[in-house]
mmCIF file of C-alpha atoms in Angstrom:
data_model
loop_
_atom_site.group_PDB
_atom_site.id
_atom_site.type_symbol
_atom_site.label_atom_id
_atom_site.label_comp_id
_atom_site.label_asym_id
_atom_site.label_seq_id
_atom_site.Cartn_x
_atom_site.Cartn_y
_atom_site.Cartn_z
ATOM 1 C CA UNK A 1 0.000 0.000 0.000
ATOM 2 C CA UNK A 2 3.305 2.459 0.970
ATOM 3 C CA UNK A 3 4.757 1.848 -2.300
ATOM 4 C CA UNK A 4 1.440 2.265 -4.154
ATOM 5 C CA UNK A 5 1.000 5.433 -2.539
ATOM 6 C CA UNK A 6 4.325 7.007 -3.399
ATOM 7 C CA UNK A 7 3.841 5.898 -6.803
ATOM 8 C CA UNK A 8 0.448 7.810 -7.457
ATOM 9 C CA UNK A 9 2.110 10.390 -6.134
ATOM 10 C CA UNK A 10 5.525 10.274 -8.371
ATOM 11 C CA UNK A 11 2.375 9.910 -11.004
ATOM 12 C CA UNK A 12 1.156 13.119 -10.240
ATOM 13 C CA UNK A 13 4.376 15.068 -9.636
ATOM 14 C CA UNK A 14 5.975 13.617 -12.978
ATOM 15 C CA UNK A 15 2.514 15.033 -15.111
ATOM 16 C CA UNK A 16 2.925 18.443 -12.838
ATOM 17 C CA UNK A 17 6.231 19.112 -13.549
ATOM 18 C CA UNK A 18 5.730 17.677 -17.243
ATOM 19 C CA UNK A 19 3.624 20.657 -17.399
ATOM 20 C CA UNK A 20 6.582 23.147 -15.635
ATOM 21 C CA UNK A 21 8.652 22.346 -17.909
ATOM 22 C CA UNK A 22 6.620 22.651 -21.409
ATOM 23 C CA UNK A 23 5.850 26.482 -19.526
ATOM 24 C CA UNK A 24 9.100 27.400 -18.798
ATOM 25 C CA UNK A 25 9.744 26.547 -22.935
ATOM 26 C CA UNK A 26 8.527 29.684 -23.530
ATOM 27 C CA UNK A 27 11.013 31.699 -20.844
ATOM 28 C CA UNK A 28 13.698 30.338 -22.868
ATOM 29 C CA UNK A 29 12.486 31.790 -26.487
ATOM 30 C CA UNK A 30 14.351 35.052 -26.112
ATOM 31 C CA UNK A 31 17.843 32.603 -25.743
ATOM 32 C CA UNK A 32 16.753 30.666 -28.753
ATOM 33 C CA UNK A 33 15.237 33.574 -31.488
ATOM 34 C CA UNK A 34 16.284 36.660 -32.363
ATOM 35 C CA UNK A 35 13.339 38.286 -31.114
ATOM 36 C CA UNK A 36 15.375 42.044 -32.107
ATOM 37 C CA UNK A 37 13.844 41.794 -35.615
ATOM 38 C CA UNK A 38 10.250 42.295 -34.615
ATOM 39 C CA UNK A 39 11.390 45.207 -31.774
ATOM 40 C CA UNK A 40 11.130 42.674 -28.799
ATOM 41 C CA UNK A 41 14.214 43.333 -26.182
ATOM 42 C CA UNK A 42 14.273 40.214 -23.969
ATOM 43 C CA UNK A 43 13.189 42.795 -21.142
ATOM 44 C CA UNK A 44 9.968 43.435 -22.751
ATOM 45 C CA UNK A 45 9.156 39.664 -23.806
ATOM 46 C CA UNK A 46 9.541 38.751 -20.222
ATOM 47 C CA UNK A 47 7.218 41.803 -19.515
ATOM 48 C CA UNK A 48 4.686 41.048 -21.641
ATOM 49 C CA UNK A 49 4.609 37.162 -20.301
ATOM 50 C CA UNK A 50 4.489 38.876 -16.934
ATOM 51 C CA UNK A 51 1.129 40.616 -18.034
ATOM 52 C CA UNK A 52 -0.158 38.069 -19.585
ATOM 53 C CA UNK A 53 0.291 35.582 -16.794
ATOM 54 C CA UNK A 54 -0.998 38.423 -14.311
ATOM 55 C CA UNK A 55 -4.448 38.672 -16.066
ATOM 56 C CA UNK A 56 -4.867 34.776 -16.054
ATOM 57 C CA UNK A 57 -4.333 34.531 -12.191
ATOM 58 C CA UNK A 58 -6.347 37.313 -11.606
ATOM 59 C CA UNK A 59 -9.462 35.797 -13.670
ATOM 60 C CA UNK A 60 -8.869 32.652 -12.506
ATOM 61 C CA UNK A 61 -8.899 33.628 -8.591
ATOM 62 C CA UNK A 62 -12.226 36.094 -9.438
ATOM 63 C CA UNK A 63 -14.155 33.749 -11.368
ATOM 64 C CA UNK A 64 -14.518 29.723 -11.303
ATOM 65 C CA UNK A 65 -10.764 28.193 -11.588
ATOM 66 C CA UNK A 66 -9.899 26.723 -14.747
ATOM 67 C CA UNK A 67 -10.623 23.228 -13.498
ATOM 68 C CA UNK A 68 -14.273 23.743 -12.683
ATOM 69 C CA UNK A 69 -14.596 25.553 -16.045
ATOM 70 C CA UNK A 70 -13.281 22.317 -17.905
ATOM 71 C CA UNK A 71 -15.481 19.832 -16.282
ATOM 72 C CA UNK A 72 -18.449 22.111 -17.069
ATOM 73 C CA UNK A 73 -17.106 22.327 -20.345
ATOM 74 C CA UNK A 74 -16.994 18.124 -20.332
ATOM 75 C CA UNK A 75 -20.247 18.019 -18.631
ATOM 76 C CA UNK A 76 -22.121 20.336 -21.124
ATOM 77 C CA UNK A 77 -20.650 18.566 -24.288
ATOM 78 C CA UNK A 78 -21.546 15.273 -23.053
ATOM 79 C CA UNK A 79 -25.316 16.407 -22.912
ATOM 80 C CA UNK A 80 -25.105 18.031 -25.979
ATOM 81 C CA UNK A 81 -24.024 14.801 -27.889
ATOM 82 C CA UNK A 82 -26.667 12.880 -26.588
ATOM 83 C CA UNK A 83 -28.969 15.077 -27.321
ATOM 84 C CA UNK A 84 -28.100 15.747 -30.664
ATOM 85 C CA UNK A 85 -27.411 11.547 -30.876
ATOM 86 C CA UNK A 86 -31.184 11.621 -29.852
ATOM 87 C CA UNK A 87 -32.440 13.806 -32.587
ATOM 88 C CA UNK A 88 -30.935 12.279 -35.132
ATOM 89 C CA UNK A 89 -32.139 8.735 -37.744
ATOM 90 C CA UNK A 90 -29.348 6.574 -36.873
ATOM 91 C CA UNK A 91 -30.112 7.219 -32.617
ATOM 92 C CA UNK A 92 -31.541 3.533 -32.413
ATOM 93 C CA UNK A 93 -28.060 2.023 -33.662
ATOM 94 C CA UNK A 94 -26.629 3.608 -31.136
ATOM 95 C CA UNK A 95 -26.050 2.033 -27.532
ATOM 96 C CA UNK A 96 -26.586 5.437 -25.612
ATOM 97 C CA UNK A 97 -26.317 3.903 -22.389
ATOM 98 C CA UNK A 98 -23.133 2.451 -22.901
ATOM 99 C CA UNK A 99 -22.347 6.256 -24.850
ATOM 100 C CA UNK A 100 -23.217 7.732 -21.383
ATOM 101 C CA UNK A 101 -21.347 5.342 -19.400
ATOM 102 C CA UNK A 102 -18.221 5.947 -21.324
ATOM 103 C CA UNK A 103 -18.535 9.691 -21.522
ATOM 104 C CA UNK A 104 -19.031 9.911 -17.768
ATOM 105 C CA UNK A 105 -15.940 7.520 -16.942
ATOM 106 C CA UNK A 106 -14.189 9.885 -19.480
ATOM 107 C CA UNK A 107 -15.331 13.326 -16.612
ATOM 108 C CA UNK A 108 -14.391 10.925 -13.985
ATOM 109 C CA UNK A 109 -10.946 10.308 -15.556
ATOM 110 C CA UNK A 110 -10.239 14.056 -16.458
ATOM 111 C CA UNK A 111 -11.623 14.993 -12.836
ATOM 112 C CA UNK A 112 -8.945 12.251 -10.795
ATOM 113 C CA UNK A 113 -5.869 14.009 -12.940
ATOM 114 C CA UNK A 114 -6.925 17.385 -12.406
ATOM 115 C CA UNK A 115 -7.609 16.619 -8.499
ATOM 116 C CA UNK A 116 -3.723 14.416 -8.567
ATOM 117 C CA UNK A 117 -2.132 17.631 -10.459
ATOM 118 C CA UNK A 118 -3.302 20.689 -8.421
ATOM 119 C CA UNK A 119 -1.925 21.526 -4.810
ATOM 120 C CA UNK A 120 -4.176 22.306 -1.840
ATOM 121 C CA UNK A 121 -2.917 26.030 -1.995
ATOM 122 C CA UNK A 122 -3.718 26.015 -5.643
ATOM 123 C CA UNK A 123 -7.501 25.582 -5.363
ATOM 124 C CA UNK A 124 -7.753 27.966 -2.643
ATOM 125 C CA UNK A 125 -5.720 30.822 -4.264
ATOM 126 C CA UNK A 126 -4.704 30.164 -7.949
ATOM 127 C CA UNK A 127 -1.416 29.055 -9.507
ATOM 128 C CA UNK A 128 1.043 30.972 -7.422
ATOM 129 C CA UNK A 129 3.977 29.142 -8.996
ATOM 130 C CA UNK A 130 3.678 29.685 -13.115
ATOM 131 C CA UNK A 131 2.934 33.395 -11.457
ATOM 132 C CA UNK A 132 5.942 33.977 -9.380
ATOM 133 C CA UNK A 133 8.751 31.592 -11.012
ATOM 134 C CA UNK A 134 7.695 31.735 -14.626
ATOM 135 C CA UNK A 135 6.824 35.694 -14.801
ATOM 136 C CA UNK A 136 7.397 37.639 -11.989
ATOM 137 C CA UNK A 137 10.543 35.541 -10.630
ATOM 138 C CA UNK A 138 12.470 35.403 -14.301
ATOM 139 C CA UNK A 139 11.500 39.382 -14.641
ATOM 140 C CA UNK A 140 12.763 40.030 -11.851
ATOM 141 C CA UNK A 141 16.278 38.177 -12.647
ATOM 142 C CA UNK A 142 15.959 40.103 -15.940
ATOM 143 C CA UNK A 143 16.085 42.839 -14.767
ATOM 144 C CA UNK A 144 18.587 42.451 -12.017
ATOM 145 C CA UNK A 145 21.047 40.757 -13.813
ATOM 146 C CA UNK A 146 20.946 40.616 -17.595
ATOM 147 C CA UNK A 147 21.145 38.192 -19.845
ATOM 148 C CA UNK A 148 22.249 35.999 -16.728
ATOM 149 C CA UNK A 149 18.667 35.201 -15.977
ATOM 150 C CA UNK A 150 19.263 32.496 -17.966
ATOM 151 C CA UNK A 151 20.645 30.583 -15.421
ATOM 152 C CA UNK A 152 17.930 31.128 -13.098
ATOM 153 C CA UNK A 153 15.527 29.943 -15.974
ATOM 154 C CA UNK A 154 17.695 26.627 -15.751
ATOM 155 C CA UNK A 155 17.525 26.315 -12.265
ATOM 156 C CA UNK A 156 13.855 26.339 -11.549
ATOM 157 C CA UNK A 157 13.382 23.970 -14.541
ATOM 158 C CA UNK A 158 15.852 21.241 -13.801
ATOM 159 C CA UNK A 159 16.082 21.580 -9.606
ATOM 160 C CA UNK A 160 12.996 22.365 -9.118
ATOM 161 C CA UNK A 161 12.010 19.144 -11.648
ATOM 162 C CA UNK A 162 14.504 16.640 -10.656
ATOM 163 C CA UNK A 163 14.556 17.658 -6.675
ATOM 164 C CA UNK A 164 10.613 17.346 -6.656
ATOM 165 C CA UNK A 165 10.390 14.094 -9.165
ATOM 166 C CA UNK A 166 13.389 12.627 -6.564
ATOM 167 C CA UNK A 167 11.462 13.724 -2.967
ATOM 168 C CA UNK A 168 9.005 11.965 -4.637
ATOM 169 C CA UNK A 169 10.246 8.921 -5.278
ATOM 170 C CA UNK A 170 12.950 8.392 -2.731
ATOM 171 C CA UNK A 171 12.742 10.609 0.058
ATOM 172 C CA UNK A 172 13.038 9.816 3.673
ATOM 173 C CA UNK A 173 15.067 12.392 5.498
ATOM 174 C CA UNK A 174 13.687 16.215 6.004
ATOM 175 C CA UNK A 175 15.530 19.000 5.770
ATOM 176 C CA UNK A 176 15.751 21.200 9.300
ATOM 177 C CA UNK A 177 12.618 23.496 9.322
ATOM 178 C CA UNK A 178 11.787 22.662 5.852
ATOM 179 C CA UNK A 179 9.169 20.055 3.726
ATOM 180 C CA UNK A 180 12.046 19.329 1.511
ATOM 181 C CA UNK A 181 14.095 16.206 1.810
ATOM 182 C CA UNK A 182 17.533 15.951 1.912
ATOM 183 C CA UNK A 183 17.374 12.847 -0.752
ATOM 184 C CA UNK A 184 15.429 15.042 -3.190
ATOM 185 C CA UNK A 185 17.703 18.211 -2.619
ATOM 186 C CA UNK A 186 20.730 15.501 -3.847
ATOM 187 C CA UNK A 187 18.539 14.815 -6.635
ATOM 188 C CA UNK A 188 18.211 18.389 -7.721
ATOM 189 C CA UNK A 189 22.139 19.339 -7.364
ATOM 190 C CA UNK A 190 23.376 16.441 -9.062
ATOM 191 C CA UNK A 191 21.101 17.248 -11.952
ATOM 192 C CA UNK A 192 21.578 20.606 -12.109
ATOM 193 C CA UNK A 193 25.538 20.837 -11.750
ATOM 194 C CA UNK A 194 25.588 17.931 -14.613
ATOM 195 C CA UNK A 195 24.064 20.598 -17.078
ATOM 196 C CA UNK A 196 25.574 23.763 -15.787
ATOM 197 C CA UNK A 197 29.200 21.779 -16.215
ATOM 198 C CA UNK A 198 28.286 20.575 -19.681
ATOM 199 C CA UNK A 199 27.254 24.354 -20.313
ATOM 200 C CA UNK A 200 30.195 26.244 -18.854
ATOM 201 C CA UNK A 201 32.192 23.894 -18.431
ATOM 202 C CA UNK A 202 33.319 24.995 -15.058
ATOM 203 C CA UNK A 203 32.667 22.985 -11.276
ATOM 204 C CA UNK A 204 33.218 25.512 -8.809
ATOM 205 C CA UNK A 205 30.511 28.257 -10.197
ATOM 206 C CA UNK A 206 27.961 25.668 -11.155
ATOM 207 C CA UNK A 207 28.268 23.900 -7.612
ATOM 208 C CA UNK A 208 27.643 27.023 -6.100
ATOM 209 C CA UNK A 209 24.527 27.556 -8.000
ATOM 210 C CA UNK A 210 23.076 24.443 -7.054
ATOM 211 C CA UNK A 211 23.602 24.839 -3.129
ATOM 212 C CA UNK A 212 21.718 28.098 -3.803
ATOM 213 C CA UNK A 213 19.016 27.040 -5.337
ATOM 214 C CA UNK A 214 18.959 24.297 -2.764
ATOM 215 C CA UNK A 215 18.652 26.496 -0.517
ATOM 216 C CA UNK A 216 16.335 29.168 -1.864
ATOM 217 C CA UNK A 217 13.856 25.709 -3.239
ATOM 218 C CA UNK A 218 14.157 24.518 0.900
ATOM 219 C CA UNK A 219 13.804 28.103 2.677
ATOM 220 C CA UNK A 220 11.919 30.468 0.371
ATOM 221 C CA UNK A 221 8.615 31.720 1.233
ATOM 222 C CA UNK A 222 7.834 30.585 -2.721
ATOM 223 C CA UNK A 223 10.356 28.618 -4.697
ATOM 224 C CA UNK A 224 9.482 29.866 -8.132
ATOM 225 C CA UNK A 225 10.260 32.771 -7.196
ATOM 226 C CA UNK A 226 13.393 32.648 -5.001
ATOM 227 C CA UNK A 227 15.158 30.201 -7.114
ATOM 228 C CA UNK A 228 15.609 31.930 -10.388
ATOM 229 C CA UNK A 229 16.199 35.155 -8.565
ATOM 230 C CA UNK A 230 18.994 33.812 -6.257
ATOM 231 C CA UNK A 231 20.746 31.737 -8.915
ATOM 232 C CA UNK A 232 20.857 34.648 -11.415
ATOM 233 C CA UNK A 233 22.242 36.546 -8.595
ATOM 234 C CA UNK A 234 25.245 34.382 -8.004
ATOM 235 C CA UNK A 235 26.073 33.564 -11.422
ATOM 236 C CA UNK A 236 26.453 37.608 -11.851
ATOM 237 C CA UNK A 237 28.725 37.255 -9.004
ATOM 238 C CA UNK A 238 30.960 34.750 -10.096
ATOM 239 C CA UNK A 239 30.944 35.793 -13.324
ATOM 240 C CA UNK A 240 29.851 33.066 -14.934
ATOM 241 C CA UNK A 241 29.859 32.813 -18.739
ATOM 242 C CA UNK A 242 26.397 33.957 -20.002
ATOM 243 C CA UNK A 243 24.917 30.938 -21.768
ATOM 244 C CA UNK A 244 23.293 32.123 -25.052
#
């Protein structure tokens, strides 16, 4: 039953942080296209995700969150295909019980993912993290450091992946005054030095990056948001090569 549990729930971290990282794609556009040729300075594109983002969360904790709005959605078309199923000359070749059934187990399924994906915190006060860590957090960086926001944008996508999808799966020991585990924190920093080395290749700058965002992922009041700002931070401090 333990290992059943911790499964579901390396289930539902891996399809949450699946989702992390196909967001945090877009944070890494500027890096990838020369955005310069239709007047967009990497400052403004992260601006304009900012704004974006901002109106979402502030529709989504104002009106019904996205997930009762999709199971409406589900609800209301599976009604509307029976009934148009009803209507129409072919309805008697049609098992619409067994339609029914399998529409309904199709809500059901859509309903348990939804319910395995969102936090507690979530449903009571919108998605705090694609706010702070993939706007407001890589903005921030942006604009405190340059073009080394970069490695803050790698940070919260592979440590705050790998040290989650690791807790997950193996951990045991807690951190002091913290939810994180010390197995999942390992996690994280191996990952994470392993592609800042095969970026810079330096060991010393990178390792310090990953005991920071450690740290900030451990002890910050909001992850997404103290991790890219921290690790930007540092890598202006050591200098780091700016990886473009």
């Amino acid at each position: 039953m333990l290992i059943l549990s911790r499964l579901e729930r390396l289930r539902a971290m891996a399809l949450r942080k699946l989702i992390h990282v196909v967001l945090s794609v877009f944070l890494i556009i500027p890096f990838i296209m020369n955005l310069g040729i239709y007047g967009i300075s990497t400052t403004l594109y992260f601006t304009l995700i900012t704004l974006i983002v901002s109106v979402i969360y502030v529709i989504q904790v104002k009106r019904p969150i996205i997930t009762i709005m999709l199971l409406d959605a589900l609800t209301s078309a599976r009604r509307s295909i029976l009934q148009q199923i009803t209507k129409s000359p072919i309805s008697s070749a049609i098992p619409l019980d067994t339609l029914d059934d399998s529409l309904m187990k199709l809500e059901k399924t859509v309903k348990e993912l939804l319910d395995s994906v969102e936090r507690d915190y979530e449903r009571r006060g919108g998605y705090l993290g694609i706010l702070m860590g993939g706007a407001i957090g890589v903005l921030i960086s942006q604009l405190l450091t340059g073009n080394y926001v970069i490695y803050g944008i790698i940070s919260v996508i592979i440590y705050d992946t790998m040290s989650a999808l690791g807790g997950t799966l193996l951990g045991r020991v807690k951190l002091p005054f913290s939810n994180a585990t010390m197995e999942g924190a390992l996690v994280g920093m191996a990952s994470l030095a392993i592609v800042l080395f095969i970026l810079t290749n330096q060991l010393i700058g990178p390792l310090a990056i990953t005991v920071v965002a450690a740290l900030a992922e451990a002890y910050g009041m909001e992850d997404n948001l103290a991790i890219p700002v921290t690790t930007s931070l540092i890598a202006l401090v050591l200098k780091l090569p700016i990886i473009v």
